[in-house]
Coordinates of C-alpha atoms (C1' of nucleotides) in Angstrom, one line a residue:
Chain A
X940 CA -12.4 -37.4 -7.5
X941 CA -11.1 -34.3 -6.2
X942 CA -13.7 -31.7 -5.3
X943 CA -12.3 -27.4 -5.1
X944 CA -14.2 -24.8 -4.0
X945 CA -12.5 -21.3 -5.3
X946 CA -13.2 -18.0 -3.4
X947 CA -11.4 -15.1 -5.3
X948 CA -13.1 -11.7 -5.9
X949 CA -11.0 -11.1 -9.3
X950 CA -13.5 -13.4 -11.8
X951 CA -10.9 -13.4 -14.3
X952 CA -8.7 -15.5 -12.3
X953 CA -11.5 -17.3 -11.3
X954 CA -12.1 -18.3 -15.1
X955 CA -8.3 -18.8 -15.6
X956 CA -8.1 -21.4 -12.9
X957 CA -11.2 -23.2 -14.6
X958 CA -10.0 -23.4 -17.8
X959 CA -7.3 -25.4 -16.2
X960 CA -8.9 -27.4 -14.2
X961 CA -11.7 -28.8 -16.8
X962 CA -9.7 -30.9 -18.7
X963 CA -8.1 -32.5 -15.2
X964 CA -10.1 -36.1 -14.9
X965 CA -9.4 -36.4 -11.2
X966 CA -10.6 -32.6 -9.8
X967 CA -14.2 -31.3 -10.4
X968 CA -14.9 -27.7 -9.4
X969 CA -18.3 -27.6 -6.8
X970 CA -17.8 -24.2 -6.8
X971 CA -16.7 -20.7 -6.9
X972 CA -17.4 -17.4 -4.4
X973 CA -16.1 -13.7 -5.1
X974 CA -16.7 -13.2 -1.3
X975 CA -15.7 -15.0 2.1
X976 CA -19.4 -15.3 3.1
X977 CA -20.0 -17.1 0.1
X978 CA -17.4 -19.2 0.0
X979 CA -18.3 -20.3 3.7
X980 CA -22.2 -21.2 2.2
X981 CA -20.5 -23.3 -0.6
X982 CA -18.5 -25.4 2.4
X983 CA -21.5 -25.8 4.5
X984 CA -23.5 -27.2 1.2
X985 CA -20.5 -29.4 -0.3
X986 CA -17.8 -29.7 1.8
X987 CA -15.0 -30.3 -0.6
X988 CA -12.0 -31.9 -0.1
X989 CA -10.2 -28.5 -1.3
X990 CA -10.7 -24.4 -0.8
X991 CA -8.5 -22.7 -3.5
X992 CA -8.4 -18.9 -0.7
X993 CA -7.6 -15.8 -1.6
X994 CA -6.8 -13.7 1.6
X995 CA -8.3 -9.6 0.7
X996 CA -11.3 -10.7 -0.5
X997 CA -14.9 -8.3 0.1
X998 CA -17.3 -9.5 3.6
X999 CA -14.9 -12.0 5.0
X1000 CA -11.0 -12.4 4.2
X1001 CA -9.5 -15.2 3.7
X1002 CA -8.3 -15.9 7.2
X1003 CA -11.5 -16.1 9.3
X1004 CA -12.8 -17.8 6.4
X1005 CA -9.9 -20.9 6.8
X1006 CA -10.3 -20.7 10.4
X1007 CA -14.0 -21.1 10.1
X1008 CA -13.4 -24.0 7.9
X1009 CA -10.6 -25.9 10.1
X1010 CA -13.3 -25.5 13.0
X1011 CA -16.1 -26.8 11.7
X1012 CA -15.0 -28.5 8.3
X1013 CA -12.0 -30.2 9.2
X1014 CA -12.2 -32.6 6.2
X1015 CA -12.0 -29.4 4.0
X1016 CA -8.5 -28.4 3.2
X1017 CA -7.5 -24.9 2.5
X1018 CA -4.7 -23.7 -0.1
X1019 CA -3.9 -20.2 0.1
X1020 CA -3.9 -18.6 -3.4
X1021 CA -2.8 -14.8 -2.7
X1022 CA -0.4 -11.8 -4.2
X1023 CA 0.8 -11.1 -0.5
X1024 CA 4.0 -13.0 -0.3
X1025 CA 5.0 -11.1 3.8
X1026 CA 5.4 -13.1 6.5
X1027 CA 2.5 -11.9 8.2
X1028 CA 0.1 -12.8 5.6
X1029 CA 1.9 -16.5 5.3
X1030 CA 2.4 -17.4 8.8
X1031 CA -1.5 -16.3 10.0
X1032 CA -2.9 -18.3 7.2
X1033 CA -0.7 -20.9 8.4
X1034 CA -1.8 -20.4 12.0
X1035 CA -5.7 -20.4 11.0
X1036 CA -4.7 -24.1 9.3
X1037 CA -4.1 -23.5 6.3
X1038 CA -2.5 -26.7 4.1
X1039 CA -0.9 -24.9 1.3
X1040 CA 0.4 -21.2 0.2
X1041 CA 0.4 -20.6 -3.2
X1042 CA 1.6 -17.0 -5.0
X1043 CA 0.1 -15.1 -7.7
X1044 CA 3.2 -14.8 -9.3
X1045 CA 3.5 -18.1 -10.2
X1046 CA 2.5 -20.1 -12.7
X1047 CA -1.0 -21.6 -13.0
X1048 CA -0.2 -25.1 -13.1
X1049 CA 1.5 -24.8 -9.8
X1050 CA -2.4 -24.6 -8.5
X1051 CA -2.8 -28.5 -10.0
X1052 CA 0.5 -29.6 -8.5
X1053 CA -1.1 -28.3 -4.9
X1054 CA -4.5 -29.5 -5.2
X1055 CA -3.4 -33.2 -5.7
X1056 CA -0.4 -33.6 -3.0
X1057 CA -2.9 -31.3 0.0
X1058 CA -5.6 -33.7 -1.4
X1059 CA -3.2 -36.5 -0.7
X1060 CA -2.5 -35.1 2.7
X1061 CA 0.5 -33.7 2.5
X1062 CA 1.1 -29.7 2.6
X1063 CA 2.2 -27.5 -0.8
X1064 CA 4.4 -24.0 -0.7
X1065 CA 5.2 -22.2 -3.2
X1066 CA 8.9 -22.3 -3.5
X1067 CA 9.2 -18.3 -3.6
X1068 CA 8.4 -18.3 -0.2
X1069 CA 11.0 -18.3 2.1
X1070 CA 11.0 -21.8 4.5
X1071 CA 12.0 -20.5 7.6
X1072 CA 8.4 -18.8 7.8
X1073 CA 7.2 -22.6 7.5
X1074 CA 9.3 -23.8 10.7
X1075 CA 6.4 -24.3 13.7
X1076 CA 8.3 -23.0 16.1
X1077 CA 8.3 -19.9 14.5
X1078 CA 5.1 -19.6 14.1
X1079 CA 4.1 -20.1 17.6
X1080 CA 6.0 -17.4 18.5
X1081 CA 4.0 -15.1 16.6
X1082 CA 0.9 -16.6 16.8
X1083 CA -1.5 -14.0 18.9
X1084 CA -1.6 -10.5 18.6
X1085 CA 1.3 -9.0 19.9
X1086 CA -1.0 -5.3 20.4
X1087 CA -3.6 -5.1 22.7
X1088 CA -7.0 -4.1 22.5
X1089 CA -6.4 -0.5 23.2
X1090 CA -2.9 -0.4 21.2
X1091 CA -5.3 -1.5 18.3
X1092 CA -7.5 0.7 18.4
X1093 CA -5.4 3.5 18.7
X1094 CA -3.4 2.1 15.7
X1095 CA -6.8 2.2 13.6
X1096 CA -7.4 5.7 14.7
X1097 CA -3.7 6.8 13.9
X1098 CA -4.2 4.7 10.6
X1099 CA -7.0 7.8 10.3
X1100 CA -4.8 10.3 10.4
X1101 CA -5.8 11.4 14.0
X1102 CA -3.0 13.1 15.9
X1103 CA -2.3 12.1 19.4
X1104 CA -4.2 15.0 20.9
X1105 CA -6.7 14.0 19.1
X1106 CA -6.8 10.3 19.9
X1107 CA -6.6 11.5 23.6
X1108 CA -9.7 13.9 23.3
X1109 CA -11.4 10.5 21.6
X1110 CA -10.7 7.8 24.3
X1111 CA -11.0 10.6 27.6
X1112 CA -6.9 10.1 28.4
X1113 CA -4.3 11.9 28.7
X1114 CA -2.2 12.8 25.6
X1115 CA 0.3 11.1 27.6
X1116 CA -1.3 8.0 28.1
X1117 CA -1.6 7.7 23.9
X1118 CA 1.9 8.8 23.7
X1119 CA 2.7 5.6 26.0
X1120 CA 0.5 3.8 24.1
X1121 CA 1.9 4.5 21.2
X1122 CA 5.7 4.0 22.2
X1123 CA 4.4 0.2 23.5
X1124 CA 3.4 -0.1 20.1
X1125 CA 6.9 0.6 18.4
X1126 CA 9.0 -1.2 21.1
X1127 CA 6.6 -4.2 20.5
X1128 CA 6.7 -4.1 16.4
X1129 CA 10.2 -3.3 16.5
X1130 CA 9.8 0.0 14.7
X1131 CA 11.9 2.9 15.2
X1132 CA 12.0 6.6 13.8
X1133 CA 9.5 9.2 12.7
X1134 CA 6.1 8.1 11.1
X1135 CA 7.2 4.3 11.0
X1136 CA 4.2 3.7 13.8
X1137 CA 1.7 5.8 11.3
X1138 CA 3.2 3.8 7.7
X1139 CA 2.8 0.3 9.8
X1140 CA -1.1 1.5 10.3
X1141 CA -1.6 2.2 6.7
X1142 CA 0.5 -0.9 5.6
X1143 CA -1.1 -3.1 7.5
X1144 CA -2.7 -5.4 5.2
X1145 CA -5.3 -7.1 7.3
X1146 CA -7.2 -5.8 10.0
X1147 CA -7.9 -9.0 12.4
Chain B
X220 CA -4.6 -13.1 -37.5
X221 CA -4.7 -11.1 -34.3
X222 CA -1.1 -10.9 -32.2
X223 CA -1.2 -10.5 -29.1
X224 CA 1.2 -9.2 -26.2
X225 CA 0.5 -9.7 -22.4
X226 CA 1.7 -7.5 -19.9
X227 CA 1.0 -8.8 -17.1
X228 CA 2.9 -10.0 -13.2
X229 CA 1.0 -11.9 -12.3
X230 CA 2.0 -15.1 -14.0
X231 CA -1.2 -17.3 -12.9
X232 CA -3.1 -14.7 -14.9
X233 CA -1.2 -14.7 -17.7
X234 CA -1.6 -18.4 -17.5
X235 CA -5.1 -18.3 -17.8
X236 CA -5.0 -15.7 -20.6
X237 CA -3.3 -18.1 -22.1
X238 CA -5.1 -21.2 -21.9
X239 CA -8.4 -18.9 -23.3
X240 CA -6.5 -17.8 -26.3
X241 CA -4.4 -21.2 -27.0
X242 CA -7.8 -22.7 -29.2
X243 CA -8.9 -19.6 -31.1
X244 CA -8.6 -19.7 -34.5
X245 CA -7.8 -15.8 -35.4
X246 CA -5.5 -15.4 -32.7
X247 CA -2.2 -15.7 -31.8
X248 CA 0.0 -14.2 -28.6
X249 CA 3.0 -13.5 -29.7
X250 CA 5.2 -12.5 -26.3
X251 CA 4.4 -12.3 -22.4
X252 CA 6.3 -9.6 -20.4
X253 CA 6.1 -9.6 -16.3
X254 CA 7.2 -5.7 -16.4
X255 CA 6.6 -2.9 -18.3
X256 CA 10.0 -3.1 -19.5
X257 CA 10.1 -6.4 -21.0
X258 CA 7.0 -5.7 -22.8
X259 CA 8.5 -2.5 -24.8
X260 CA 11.4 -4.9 -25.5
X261 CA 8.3 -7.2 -27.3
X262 CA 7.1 -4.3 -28.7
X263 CA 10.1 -3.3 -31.0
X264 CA 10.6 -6.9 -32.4
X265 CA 7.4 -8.2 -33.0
X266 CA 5.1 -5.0 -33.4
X267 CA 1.6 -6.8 -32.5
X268 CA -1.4 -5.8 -32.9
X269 CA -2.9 -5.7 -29.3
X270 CA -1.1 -5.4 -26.3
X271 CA -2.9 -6.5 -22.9
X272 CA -1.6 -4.2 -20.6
X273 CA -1.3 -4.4 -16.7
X274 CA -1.1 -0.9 -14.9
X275 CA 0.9 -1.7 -12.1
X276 CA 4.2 -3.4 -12.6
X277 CA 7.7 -3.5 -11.4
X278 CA 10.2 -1.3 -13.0
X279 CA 7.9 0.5 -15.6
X280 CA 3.9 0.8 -15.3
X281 CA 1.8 0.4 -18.0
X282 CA 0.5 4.2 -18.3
X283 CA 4.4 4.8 -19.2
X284 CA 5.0 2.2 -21.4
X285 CA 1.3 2.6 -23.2
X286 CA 2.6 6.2 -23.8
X287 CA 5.9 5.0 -25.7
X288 CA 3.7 2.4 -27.8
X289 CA 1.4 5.3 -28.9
X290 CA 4.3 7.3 -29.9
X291 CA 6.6 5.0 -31.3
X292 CA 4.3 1.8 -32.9
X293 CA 0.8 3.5 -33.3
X294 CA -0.2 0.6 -35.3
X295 CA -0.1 -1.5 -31.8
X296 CA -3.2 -0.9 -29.9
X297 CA -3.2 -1.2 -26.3
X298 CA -6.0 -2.9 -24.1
X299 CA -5.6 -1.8 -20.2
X300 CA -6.1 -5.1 -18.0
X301 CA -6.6 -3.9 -14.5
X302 CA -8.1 -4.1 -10.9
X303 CA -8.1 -0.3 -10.5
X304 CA -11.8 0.4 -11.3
X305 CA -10.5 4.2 -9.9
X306 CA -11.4 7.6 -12.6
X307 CA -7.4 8.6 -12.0
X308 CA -6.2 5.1 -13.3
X309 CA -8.9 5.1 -16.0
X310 CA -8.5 8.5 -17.3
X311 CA -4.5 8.1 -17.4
X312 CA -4.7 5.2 -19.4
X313 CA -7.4 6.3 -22.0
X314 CA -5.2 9.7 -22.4
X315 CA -1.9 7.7 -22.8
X316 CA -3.7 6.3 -25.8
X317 CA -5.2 2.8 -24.5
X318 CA -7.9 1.7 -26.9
X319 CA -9.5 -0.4 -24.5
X320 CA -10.2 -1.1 -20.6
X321 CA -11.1 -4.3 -18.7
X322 CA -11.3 -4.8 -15.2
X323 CA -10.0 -7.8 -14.2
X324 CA -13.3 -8.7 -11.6
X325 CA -15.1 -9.5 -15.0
X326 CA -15.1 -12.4 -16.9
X327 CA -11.8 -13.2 -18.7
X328 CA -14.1 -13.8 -22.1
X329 CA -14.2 -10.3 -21.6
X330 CA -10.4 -10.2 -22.9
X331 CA -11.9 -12.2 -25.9
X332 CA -14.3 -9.6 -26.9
X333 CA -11.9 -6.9 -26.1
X334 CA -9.2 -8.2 -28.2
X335 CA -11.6 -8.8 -31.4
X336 CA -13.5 -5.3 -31.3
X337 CA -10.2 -3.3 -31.2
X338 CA -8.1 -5.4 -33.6
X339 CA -11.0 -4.0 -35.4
X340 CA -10.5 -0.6 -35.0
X341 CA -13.0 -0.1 -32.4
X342 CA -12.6 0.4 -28.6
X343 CA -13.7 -2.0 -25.7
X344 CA -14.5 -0.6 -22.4
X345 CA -15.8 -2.9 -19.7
X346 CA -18.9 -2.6 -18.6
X347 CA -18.7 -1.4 -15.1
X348 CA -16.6 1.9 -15.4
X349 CA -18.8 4.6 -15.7
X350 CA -19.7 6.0 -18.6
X351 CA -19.0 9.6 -17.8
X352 CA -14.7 8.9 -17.0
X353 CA -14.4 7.8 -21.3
X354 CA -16.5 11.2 -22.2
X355 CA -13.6 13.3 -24.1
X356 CA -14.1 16.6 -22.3
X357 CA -14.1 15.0 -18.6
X358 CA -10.8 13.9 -19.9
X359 CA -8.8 16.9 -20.6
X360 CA -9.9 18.6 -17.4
X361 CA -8.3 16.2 -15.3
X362 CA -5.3 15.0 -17.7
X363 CA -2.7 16.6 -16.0
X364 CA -0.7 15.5 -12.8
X365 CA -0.7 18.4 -10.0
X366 CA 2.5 17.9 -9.1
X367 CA 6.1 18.4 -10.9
X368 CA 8.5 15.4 -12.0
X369 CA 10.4 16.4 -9.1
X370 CA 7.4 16.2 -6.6
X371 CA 6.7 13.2 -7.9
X372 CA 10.1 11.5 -7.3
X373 CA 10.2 12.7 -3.6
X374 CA 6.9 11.6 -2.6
X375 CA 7.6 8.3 -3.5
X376 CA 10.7 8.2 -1.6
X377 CA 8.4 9.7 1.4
X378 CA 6.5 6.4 0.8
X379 CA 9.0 4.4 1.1
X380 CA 9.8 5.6 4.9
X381 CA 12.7 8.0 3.5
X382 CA 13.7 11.0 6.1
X383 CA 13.9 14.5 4.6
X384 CA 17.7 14.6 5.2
X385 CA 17.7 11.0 3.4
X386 CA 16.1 12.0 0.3
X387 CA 17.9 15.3 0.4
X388 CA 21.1 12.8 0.7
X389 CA 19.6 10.4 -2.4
X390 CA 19.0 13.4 -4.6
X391 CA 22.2 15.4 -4.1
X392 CA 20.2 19.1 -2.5
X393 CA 19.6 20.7 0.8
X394 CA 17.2 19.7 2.9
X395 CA 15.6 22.7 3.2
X396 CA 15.2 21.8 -0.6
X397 CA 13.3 18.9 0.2
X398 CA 11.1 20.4 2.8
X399 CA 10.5 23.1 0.2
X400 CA 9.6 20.7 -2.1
X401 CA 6.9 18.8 0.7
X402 CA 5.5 22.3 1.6
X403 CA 4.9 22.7 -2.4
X404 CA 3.4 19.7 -2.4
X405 CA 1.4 20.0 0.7
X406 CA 0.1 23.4 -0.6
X407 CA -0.8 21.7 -4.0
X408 CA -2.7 18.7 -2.6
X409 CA -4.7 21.1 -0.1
X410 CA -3.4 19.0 3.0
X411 CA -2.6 19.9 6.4
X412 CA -1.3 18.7 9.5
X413 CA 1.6 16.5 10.1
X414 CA 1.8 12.9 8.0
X415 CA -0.6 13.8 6.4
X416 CA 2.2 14.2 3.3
X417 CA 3.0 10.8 4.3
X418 CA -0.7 9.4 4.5
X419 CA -1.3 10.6 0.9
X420 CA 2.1 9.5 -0.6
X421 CA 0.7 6.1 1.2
X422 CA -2.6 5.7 -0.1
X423 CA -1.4 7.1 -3.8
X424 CA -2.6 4.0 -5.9
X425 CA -0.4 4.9 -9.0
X426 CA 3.3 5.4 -8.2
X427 CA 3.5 7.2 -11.8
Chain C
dT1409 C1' -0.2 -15.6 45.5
dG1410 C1' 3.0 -13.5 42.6
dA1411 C1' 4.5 -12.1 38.2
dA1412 C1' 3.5 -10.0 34.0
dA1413 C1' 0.7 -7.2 31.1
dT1414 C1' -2.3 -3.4 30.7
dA1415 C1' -3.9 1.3 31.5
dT1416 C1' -3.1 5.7 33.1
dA1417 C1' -0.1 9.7 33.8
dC1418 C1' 3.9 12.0 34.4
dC1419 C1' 9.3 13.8 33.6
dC1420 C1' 13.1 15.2 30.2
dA1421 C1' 15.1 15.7 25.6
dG1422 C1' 15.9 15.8 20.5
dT1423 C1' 14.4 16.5 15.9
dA1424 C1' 11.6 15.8 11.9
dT1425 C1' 7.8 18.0 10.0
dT1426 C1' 4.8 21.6 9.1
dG1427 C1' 3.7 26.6 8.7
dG1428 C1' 5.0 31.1 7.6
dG1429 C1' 8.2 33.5 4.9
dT1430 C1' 12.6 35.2 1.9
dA1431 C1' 15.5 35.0 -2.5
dT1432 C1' 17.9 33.8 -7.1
dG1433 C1' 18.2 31.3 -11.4
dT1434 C1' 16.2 28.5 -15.2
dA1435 C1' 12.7 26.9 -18.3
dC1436 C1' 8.6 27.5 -20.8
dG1437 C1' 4.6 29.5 -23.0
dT1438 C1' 2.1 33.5 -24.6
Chain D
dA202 C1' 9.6 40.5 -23.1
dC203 C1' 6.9 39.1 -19.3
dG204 C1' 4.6 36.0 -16.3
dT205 C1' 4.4 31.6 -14.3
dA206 C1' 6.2 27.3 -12.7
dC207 C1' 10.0 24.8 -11.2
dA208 C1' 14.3 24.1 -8.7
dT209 C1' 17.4 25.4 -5.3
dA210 C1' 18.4 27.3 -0.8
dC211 C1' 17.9 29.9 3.2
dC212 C1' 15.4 32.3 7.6
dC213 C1' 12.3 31.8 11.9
dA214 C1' 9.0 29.3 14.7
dA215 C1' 5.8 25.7 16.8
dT216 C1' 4.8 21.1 17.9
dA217 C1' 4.0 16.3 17.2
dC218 C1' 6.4 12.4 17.5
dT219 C1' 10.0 9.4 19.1
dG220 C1' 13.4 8.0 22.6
dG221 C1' 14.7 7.5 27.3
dG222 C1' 12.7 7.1 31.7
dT223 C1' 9.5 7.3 36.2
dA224 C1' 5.2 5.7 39.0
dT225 C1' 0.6 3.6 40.6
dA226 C1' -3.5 0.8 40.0
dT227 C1' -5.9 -3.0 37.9
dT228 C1' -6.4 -7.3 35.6
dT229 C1' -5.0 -11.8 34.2
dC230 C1' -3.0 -16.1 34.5
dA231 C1' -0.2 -19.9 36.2

DNA sequence: TGAAATATACCCAGTATTGGGTATGTACGT
DNA sequence: ACGTACATACCCAATACTGGGTATATTTCA
């Protein structure tokens, strides 16, 4: 018997994915959590042998959440249930140990398929994602964060709308020094050309 | 016997949708589109009697196409299935003649009830959008978009990282056309500063 | 210890964007 | 017909942002 904890804040999914799996003899939902907090209580109580994650979930996303569970839950295997199909969102879930990336876009029974091979300890991608981002030494590469505590949060405050002076005036430098700053910033993401530094802060999709 | 269309991208959704409506008695779905265009396509050949409609999809939204099934098969009602709990998304669809709207963080029995009370000439609004964004009044006063077809176009080029000479060069004008056309906009939308025309084309929910 | 990264601050330069305007032509509604 | 909005295009100006560098001091890590 299989057991699956689900953490997904859209409940409608959440229902979806149950009226799948009740008919399934070998899986038994324990549980279900709209939040990462809760999903994290249902683990402690029940450690099941599967987490169905969604990544942009309400308290807790889905990537402390996995890496909270590989930590102290290593019997627990995570499956990464999300719409974000960028590399970012794939290779950090990845990176926090996560056995299994499945999209939204696909079909539901895709969600069976990867519950019974990661529960036979193998790993399950959706095939829409490309498999280059599955390679471990690319991974590794990218694996910390490339900005550093200052470049981040001047990205945050630029994500704000702040203007450099601005920024400046906020941290006691020079607009210079943010100017510097910011320039690190696009030479390490590889950006180039007006407002691409200010569209990377709002696109960012998760702020770890 | 209630037919059914589902707009919908997400295909482990429509899954789900699915598997609730496979054992009811009085309906039947009748076609599943993953983009607004596909479903219009559905639409003219079947004519059903509800359409489960997504608002955000690739190549046309569902405001847009709920617009061309009010004016072309009024005898199909549209339900609006959606995460955007927002008044602008709300009010757009209830004006572009949705009969119904459900978020998609409730219950997917939800879509059950929904589908019932408007098949029956009723409407079906879920519970959690205020009650004030379905009053009539409230409605007309914000129906209209601020900004010309024109606007529109460009700022969603701006999103997408475009260069005022680059959209100038996509839409065959000057670029002092353009900027014309951002200092328009900027004057419209009461903003100020630079980016800030590309921090709002960013954080625009609806790309309508 | 030495190398690399970070933080701070500066120099020079180009240009995209915003802010203030001008104007003409077209379309639409009263 | 007239007023308004939209579309097109131009003028002038300021500056924030990016792109190319320079340098010193401090911290971290192998």
């Amino acid at each position: 018997m299989i057991t699956v904890a689900i953490a997904e804040d859209h409940q409608s999914l959440v229902d979806g994915i149950e009226l799948l799996l009740k008919y399934e003899d070998d899986i038994t939902i324990i549980g279900m959590a709209n939040d990462g907090e809760a999903l994290i209580d249902i683990v402690k109580k029940s450690e099941p042998d599967i987490v169905l994650m969604d990544i942009k979930m309400p308290k807790m996303d889905g990537v402390t959440a996995t890496k909270q569970i590989e930590k102290h839950y290593p019997k627990t295997n995570v499956i990464a249930f999300s719409m974000f199909d960028q590399e970012d969102a794939v290779t950090q879930m990845i990176q926090a140990g996560a056995k299994g990336y499945l999209l939204k876009n696909s079909p539901l029974e895709e969600v069976l398929n990867a519950i019974r091979a990661v529960a036979c300890g193998e790993t399950f991608f959706d095939k829409n994602i490309p498999p280059d981002l599955l390679q471990p030494n690319t991974q590794k590469t990218t694996s910390k964060s490339i900005l550093s505590k200052s470049e981040r949060e001047i990205l945050v405050l630029i994500g704000e709308g702040k203007s450099t002076s601005e920024i400046a005036a906020i941290r006691f430098t020079a607009v210079s020094t943010v100017e510097k700053h910011r320039k690190n910033m696009i030479r390490k993401l590889g950006l180039s050309g007006k407002g691409e530094l200010l569209r990377y802060a709002l696109e960012r999709k998760y702020d770890f």
